[in-house]
């Protein structure tokens, strides 16, 4: 049987790393098994629906390259793929459960439910559940409530004794005590189904064979199993993915530790390839000695058996390292293209400008970039006329005995040089040999004078990229204004 998996986000917030990893694992599984990857939007919670979240989710998935075969924006035989457009379907299945006696209408109002919880608390009972009182209503009581115009919800009758078990593909046998379960709502008073009902009806009708989802859904699974049983349907295989932990292991990853939206990672200058690689290894033991893994390699190797039960620790340093590695792999044309929006944003280039004029500079920066956004600071002294001098570097390197004189002596060498990388290298080395000045005395001050800082790509390449005019102007400025030693 062809496998069918789905990513089923609720558009109540932006797509975060955990959701992106769930989507990725489903995608890899579908590609590995030659199955289908569906995108279904679970938008039945109208109070929490956010239109921006919907757009963010689909755009983030596209940016990550996680293309879906069927679902919203794509269509397919099992649509619609927005749950809010499937209300008639759910109604039909709710009616079926009512008819079979697996569900009942509950007329309790919000206030009454709150009062019941209060009462249970006073008696020292669990306040989580519902005591099932509406399942015992007489015909007369029901008629009375109906006549009052009360709009009921529908609750599913959970078994109250014994256990409900399922075999999770990652965790093995999972068992829940039924006396801990409550008769949960499947249809709300507003006519919308709850997550539990809509989710399993759709998984069934859409032919989903494997449900891979975040660990936080595991406690909902006994409810889902009981719903499948009530309909007489075979449940899919469940696989609950390990939780993503803070570095050091102290609990679930929070916003502060990096659990921000995928788009925020994009804005910070991460490459989608790097983020995908990083997410894939959060909980999946790909190999002991290989960390840079292409999507093709992932697809070839993906299997649920290799996903860990234990939580996966998030280390931003690892993500940064990976991002740098992926930056190194890009062609210079591609790198320039990807950096372009950040350069435009910083006002360093303008729309329509010839990108190829930056290729040489980009090739110098490529080994040094960690994030694409680093380019803005690193390229600034190449593109701007006025540069920012790092005060500490100026103090430490330029305001030193002899620097003014040495730069002044070097100036004519620069002026008469052919200014290719090779000639600069040759001419400056000849100058150092002749004057018996060390590279520390010549190259370091020169670097600070022309770039404003003590770290840059190779000196001769940097001088060449800057061009003679800029270099001489900055050397002159340094001689005049930056090398004076303060008393
Ligand atoms: N709509 C749920 C979510 O937002 C889906 C959970 C599931 O995959 O069953 O994550």
CSV table of N, CA, C and O in Angstrom, one decimal, residues 8 14 36 54 70 124 128 143 166 177 199 213 221 245 297 312 326 358 377 384 407 413 416 432 467:
chain,number,residue,atom,x,y,z
A,8,UNK,N,-0.2,18.8,9.4
A,8,UNK,CA,-1.5,19.3,9.7
A,8,UNK,C,-1.5,20.4,10.7
A,8,UNK,O,-2.0,20.4,11.8
A,14,UNK,N,3.0,31.4,14.1
A,14,UNK,CA,3.9,31.2,13.0
A,14,UNK,C,4.5,29.8,13.1
A,14,UNK,O,4.5,29.2,14.1
A,36,UNK,N,2.9,9.8,-0.5
A,36,UNK,CA,2.4,11.2,-0.7
A,36,UNK,C,2.6,12.0,0.6
A,36,UNK,O,2.3,11.5,1.7
A,54,UNK,N,-1.3,31.5,8.6
A,54,UNK,CA,-1.5,30.6,7.4
A,54,UNK,C,-0.5,30.9,6.3
A,54,UNK,O,0.2,30.0,5.8
A,70,UNK,N,-0.1,17.1,-2.2
A,70,UNK,CA,-1.5,17.3,-2.2
A,70,UNK,C,-1.9,18.2,-1.0
A,70,UNK,O,-1.2,18.1,0.0
A,124,UNK,N,-12.7,17.6,46.6
A,124,UNK,CA,-11.4,17.0,46.5
A,124,UNK,C,-11.3,16.1,45.3
A,124,UNK,O,-10.4,15.2,45.3
A,128,UNK,N,-10.3,18.1,36.2
A,128,UNK,CA,-10.0,18.1,34.7
A,128,UNK,C,-11.2,17.6,33.9
A,128,UNK,O,-11.4,18.1,32.8
A,143,UNK,N,-35.8,17.5,26.2
A,143,UNK,CA,-36.9,18.4,25.6
A,143,UNK,C,-36.9,19.7,26.2
A,143,UNK,O,-37.0,20.8,25.6
A,166,UNK,N,-1.5,1.6,22.4
A,166,UNK,CA,-1.1,1.6,20.9
A,166,UNK,C,0.4,1.5,20.9
A,166,UNK,O,1.1,1.7,21.8
A,177,UNK,N,-4.5,4.6,31.2
A,177,UNK,CA,-5.6,4.1,32.0
A,177,UNK,C,-6.9,4.9,31.6
A,177,UNK,O,-6.9,6.1,31.5
A,199,UNK,N,-9.5,15.8,13.1
A,199,UNK,CA,-8.2,15.2,12.8
A,199,UNK,C,-8.3,13.7,12.4
A,199,UNK,O,-7.7,13.3,11.4
A,213,UNK,N,4.0,13.2,14.4
A,213,UNK,CA,3.7,14.5,15.0
A,213,UNK,C,4.5,14.7,16.2
A,213,UNK,O,5.1,13.8,16.8
A,221,UNK,N,-3.6,10.8,21.8
A,221,UNK,CA,-3.7,9.5,21.0
A,221,UNK,C,-4.7,8.5,21.6
A,221,UNK,O,-5.4,7.9,20.8
A,245,UNK,N,14.9,20.1,23.1
A,245,UNK,CA,15.2,20.6,24.4
A,245,UNK,C,16.2,21.8,24.4
A,245,UNK,O,16.9,22.0,23.4
A,297,UNK,N,20.6,12.5,0.5
A,297,UNK,CA,21.1,11.5,1.4
A,297,UNK,C,20.1,11.2,2.5
A,297,UNK,O,20.0,10.0,2.9
A,312,UNK,N,15.8,15.9,21.9
A,312,UNK,CA,16.9,16.3,21.1
A,312,UNK,C,17.4,17.7,21.6
A,312,UNK,O,16.5,18.6,21.7
A,326,UNK,N,27.5,25.5,4.6
A,326,UNK,CA,26.7,25.6,3.4
A,326,UNK,C,27.0,26.8,2.6
A,326,UNK,O,26.9,26.8,1.4
A,358,UNK,N,30.3,42.5,-7.8
A,358,UNK,CA,30.6,42.2,-6.4
A,358,UNK,C,31.2,40.8,-6.2
A,358,UNK,O,31.6,40.4,-5.1
A,377,UNK,N,28.1,44.0,7.4
A,377,UNK,CA,29.2,44.6,8.1
A,377,UNK,C,30.5,44.3,7.3
A,377,UNK,O,31.3,45.2,7.1
A,384,UNK,N,31.5,51.4,0.8
A,384,UNK,CA,31.2,52.8,1.2
A,384,UNK,C,32.4,53.7,1.1
A,384,UNK,O,33.6,53.2,1.2
A,407,UNK,N,53.7,54.3,7.4
A,407,UNK,CA,52.7,54.4,6.4
A,407,UNK,C,53.1,55.5,5.3
A,407,UNK,O,52.8,55.3,4.2
A,413,UNK,N,55.0,53.6,-2.5
A,413,UNK,CA,55.1,52.2,-3.1
A,413,UNK,C,53.7,51.8,-3.6
A,413,UNK,O,53.5,51.3,-4.7
A,416,UNK,N,52.8,53.8,-6.8
A,416,UNK,CA,53.4,53.4,-8.0
A,416,UNK,C,53.1,51.9,-8.4
A,416,UNK,O,53.5,51.4,-9.5
A,432,UNK,N,59.1,45.8,2.6
A,432,UNK,CA,59.4,45.3,4.0
A,432,UNK,C,60.8,44.8,4.1
A,432,UNK,O,61.5,45.1,5.1
A,467,UNK,N,40.8,49.0,-4.6
A,467,UNK,CA,41.3,49.9,-5.7
A,467,UNK,C,42.2,50.9,-5.2
A,467,UNK,O,42.1,51.4,-4.0
